[in-house]
Tab-separated table of C-alpha atoms in Angstrom:
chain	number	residue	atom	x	y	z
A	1	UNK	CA	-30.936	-32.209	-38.032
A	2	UNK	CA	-30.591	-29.179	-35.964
A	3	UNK	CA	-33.623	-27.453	-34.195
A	4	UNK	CA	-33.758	-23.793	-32.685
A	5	UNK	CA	-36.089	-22.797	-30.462
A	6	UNK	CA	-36.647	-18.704	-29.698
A	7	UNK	CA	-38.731	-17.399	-26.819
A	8	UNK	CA	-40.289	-15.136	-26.403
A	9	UNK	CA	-42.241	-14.456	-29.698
A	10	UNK	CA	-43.182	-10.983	-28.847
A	11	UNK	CA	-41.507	-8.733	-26.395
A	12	UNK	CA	-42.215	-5.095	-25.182
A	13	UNK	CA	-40.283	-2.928	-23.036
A	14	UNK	CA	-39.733	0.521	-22.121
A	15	UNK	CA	-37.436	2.589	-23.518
A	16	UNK	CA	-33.994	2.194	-21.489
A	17	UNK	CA	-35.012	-0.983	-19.787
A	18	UNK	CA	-32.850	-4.213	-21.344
A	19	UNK	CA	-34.414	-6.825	-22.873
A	20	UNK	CA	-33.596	-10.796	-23.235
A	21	UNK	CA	-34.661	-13.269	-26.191
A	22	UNK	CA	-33.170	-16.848	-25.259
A	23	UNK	CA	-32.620	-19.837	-27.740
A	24	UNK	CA	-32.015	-23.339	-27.270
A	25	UNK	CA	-30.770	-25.727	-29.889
A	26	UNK	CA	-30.582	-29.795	-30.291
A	27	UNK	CA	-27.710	-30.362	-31.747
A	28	UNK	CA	-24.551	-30.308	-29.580
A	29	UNK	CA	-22.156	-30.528	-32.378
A	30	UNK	CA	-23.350	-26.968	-33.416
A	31	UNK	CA	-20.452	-24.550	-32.728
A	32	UNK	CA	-21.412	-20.951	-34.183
A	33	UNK	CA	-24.649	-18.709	-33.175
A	34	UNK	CA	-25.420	-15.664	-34.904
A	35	UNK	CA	-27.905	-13.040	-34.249
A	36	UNK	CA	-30.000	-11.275	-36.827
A	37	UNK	CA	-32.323	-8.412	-37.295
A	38	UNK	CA	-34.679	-7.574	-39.221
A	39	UNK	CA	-36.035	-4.215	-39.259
A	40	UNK	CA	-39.899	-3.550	-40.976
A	41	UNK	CA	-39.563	-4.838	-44.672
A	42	UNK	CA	-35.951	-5.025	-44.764
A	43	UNK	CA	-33.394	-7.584	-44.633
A	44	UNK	CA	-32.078	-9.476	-42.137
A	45	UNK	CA	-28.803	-7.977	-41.000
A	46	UNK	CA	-25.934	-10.001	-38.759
A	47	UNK	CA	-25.897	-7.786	-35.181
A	48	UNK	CA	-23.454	-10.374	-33.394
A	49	UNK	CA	-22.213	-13.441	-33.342
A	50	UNK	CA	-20.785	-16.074	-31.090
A	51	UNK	CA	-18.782	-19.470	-31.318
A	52	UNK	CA	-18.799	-22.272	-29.153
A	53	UNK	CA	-15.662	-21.574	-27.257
A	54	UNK	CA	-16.554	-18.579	-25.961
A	55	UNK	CA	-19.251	-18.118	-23.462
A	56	UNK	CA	-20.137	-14.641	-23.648
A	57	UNK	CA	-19.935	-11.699	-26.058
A	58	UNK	CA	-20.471	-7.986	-26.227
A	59	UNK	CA	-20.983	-5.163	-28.700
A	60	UNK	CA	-21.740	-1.928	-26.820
A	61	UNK	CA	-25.377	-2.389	-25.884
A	62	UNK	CA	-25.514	-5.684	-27.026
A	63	UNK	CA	-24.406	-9.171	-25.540
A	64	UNK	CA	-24.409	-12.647	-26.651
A	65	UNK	CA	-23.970	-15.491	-23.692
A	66	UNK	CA	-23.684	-19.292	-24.348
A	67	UNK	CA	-23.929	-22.370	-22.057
A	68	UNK	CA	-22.937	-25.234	-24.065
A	69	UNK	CA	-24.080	-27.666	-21.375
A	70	UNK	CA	-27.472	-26.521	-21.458
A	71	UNK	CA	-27.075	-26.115	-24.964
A	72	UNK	CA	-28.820	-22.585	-25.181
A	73	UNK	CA	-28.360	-18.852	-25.854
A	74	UNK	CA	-29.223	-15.566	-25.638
A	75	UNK	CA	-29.289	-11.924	-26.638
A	76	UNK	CA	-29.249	-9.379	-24.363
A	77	UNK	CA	-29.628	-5.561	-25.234
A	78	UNK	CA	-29.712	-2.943	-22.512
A	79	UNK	CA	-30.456	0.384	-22.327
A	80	UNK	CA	-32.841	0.153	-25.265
A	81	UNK	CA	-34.065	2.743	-27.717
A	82	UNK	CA	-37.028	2.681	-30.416
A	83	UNK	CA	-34.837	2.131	-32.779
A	84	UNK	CA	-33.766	-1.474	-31.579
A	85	UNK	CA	-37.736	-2.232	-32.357
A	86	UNK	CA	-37.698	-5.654	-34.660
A	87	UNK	CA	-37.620	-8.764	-35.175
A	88	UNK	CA	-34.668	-10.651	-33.948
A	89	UNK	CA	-33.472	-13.819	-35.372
A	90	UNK	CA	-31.084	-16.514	-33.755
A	91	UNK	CA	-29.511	-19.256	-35.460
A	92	UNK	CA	-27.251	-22.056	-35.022
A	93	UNK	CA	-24.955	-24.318	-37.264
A	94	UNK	CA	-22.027	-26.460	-37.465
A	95	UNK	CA	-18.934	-25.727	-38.506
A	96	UNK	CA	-17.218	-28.261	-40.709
A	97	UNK	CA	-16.039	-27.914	-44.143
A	98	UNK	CA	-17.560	-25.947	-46.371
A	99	UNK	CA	-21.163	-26.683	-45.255
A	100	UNK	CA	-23.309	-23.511	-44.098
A	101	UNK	CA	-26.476	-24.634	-43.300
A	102	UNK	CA	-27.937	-22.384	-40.489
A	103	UNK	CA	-31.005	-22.921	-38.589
A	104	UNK	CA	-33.330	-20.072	-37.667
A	105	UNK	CA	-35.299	-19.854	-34.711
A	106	UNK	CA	-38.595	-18.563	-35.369
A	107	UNK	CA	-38.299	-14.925	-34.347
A	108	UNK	CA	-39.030	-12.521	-31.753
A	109	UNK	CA	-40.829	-9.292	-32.400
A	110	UNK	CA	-39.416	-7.109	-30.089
A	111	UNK	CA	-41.111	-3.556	-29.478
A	112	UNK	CA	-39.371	-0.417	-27.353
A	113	UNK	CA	-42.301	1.425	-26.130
A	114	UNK	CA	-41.657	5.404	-25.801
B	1	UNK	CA	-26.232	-3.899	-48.805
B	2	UNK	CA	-26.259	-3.291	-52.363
B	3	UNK	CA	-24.074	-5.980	-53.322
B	4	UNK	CA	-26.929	-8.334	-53.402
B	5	UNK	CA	-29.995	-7.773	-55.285
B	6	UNK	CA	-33.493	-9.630	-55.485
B	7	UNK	CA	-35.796	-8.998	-58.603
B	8	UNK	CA	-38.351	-8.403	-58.686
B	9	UNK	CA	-39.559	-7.206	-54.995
B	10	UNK	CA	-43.127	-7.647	-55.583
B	11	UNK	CA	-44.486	-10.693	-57.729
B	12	UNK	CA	-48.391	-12.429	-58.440
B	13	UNK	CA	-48.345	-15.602	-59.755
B	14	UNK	CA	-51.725	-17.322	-61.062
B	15	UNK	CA	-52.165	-21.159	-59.593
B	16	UNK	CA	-50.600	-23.790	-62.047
B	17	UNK	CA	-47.640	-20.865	-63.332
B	18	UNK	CA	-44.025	-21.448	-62.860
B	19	UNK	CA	-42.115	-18.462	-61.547
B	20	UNK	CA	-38.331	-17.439	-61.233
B	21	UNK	CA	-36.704	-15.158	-58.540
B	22	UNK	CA	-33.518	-13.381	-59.426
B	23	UNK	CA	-30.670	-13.024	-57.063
B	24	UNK	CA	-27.553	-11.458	-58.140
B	25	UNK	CA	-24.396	-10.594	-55.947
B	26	UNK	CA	-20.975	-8.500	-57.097
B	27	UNK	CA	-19.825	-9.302	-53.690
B	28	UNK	CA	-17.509	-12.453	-55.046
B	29	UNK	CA	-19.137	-14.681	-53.207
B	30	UNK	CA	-18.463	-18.127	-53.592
B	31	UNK	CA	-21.934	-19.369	-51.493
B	32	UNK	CA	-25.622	-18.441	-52.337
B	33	UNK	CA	-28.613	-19.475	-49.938
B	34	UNK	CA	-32.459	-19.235	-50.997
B	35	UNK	CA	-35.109	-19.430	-47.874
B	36	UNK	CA	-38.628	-18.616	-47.516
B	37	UNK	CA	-39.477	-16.361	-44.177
B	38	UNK	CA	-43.669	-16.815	-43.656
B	39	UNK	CA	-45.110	-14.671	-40.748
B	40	UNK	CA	-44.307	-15.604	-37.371
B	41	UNK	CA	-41.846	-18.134	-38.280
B	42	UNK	CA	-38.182	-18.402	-39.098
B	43	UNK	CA	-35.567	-18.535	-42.340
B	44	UNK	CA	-36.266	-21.972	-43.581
B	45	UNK	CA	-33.693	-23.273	-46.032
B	46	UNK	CA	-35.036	-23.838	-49.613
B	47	UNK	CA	-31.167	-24.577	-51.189
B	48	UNK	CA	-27.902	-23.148	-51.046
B	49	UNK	CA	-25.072	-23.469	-53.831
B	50	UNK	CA	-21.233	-23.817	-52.301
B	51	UNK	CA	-19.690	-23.225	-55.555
B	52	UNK	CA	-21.180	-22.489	-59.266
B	53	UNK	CA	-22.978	-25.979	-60.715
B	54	UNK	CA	-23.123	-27.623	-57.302
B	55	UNK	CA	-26.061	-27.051	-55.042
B	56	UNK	CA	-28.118	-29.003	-52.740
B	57	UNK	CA	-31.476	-29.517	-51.092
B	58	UNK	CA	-32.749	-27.416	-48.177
B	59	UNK	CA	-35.117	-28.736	-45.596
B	60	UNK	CA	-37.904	-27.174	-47.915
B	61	UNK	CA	-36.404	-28.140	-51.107
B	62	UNK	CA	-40.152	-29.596	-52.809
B	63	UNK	CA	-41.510	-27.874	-55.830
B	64	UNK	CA	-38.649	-25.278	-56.006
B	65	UNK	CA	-35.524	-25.905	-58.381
B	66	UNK	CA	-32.497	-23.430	-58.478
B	67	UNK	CA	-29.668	-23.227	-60.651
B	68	UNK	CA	-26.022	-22.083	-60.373
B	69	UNK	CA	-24.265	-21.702	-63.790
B	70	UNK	CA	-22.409	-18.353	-62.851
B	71	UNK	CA	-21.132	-17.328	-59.707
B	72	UNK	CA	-22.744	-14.109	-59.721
B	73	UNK	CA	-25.851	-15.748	-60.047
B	74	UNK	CA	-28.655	-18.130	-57.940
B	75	UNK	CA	-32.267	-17.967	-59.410
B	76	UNK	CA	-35.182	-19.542	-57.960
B	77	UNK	CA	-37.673	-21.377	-59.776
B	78	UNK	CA	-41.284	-22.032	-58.029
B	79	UNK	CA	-42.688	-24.580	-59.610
B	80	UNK	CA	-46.687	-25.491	-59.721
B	81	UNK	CA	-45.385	-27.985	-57.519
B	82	UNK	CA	-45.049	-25.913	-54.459
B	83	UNK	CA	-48.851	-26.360	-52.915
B	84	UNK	CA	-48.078	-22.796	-51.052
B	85	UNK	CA	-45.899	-20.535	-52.258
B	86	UNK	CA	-46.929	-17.432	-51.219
B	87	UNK	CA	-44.262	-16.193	-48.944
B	88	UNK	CA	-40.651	-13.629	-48.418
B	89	UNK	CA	-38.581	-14.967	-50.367
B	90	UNK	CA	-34.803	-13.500	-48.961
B	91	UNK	CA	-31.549	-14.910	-50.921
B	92	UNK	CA	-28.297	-14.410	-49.310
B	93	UNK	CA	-24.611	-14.822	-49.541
B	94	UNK	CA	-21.136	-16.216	-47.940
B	95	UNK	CA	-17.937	-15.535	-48.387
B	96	UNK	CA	-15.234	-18.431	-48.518
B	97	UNK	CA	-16.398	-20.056	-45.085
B	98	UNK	CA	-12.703	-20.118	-43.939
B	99	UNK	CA	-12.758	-16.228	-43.822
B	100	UNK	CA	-16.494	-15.067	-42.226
B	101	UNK	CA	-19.453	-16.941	-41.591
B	102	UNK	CA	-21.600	-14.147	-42.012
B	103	UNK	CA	-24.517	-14.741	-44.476
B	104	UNK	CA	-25.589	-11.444	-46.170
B	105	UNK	CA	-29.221	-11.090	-47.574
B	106	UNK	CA	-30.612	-9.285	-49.965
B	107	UNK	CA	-33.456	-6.798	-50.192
B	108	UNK	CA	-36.277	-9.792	-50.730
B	109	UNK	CA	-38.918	-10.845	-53.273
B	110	UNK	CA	-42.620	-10.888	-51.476
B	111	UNK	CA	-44.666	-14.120	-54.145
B	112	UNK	CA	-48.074	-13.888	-53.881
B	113	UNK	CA	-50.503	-16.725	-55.475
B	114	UNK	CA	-53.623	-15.087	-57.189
């Protein structure tokens, strides 16, 4: 099956400086990579997404690039505020028929510091 | 964000006691996920239903059962089977996969063992 891994756990930066939280996953058949987050007791909410033909993505502050080869990913927000404090989720899954089983890295708790 | 809902959002089980989560959606969703979130680690995948009396195992599937007889509806039972089920418990759900891939989650039910 597919594994994620998410680095760095924990991650604190100063307001207005960007910040990066890479992913790598095992299975190269995986074709779709979402990215969640999850604010203090509240649910995880889809921020951006990114499929396998496409190498990078962006979303105002927020970016999503993917190198297939290497077969990892990452999420990079700039110009961050306090408000982009939480935990960030990635995930990755295959595509086919009407399966939807995603696999979660393990999170990063990321914290903007005043 | 309302149109999925997790009942109750606080629960205390005694060791050896069955317990079911409630998940509801009025989204018209045809797929419903359960997964357990324990601190510092990923979503893990307890089951997930494609369409109403079909559902399979997660990779955590042991000492839970689920059910699927309406579409509106995916409740999670914790068996005394399950050696540790204090956890999150989040339930989410899909649209059709062929139009979004986007999971949606509800607000969470937090199990603790007594």
């Amino acid at each position: 099956g597919e594994n994620v891994e998410q680095h760095p756990s924990t991650l604190s930066v100063q307001e207005g400086d960007s910040a990066v939280i890479k992913c790598t996953y095992s299975d190269s058949a995986s074709n779709y990579f979402p990215w969640y987050k999850q604010e203090l007791g509240k649910r995880p909410q889809l921020i951006i997404d990114i499929r396998s033909n496409v190498g990078e993505k962006k979303d105002q502050r927020i970016a999503v690039t993917l190198n297939k080869t290497a077969k990892h990913f990452s999420l990079h927000i700039t110009e961050t505020q306090p408000e982009d404090s939480a935990v960030y989720f990635c995930a990755a899954i295959l595509l086919s028929g009407s399966a939807r089983q995603l696999t979660f890295g393990s999170g990063t708790q990321l914290t903007v510091l005043p | 964000d309302g149109g999925i809902t997790q009942s109750p959002k606080y629960l205390f089980r005694k060791e050896g006691q069955n317990v079911t989560l409630s998940c509801e959606q009025n989204l018209n969703h045809d797929a419903m996920y359960w997964y357990r979130q324990d601190p510092g680690q990923g979503l893990r995948l307890i089951y997930y239903s494609q369409i109403v009396n079909d559902f399979q195992k997660g990779d955590i599937a042991e000492g839970y059962s689920v059910s699927r007889e309406k579409k509106e509806s995916f409740p999670l039972t914790v068996t005394s089977a399950q050696k540790n089920p204090t956890a999150f418990y989040l339930c989410a759900s899909s649209i059709d996969p062929g139009q979004s891939n986007e999971q949606f989650f509800g607000p969470g039910t937090r199990l603790t063992v007594l």
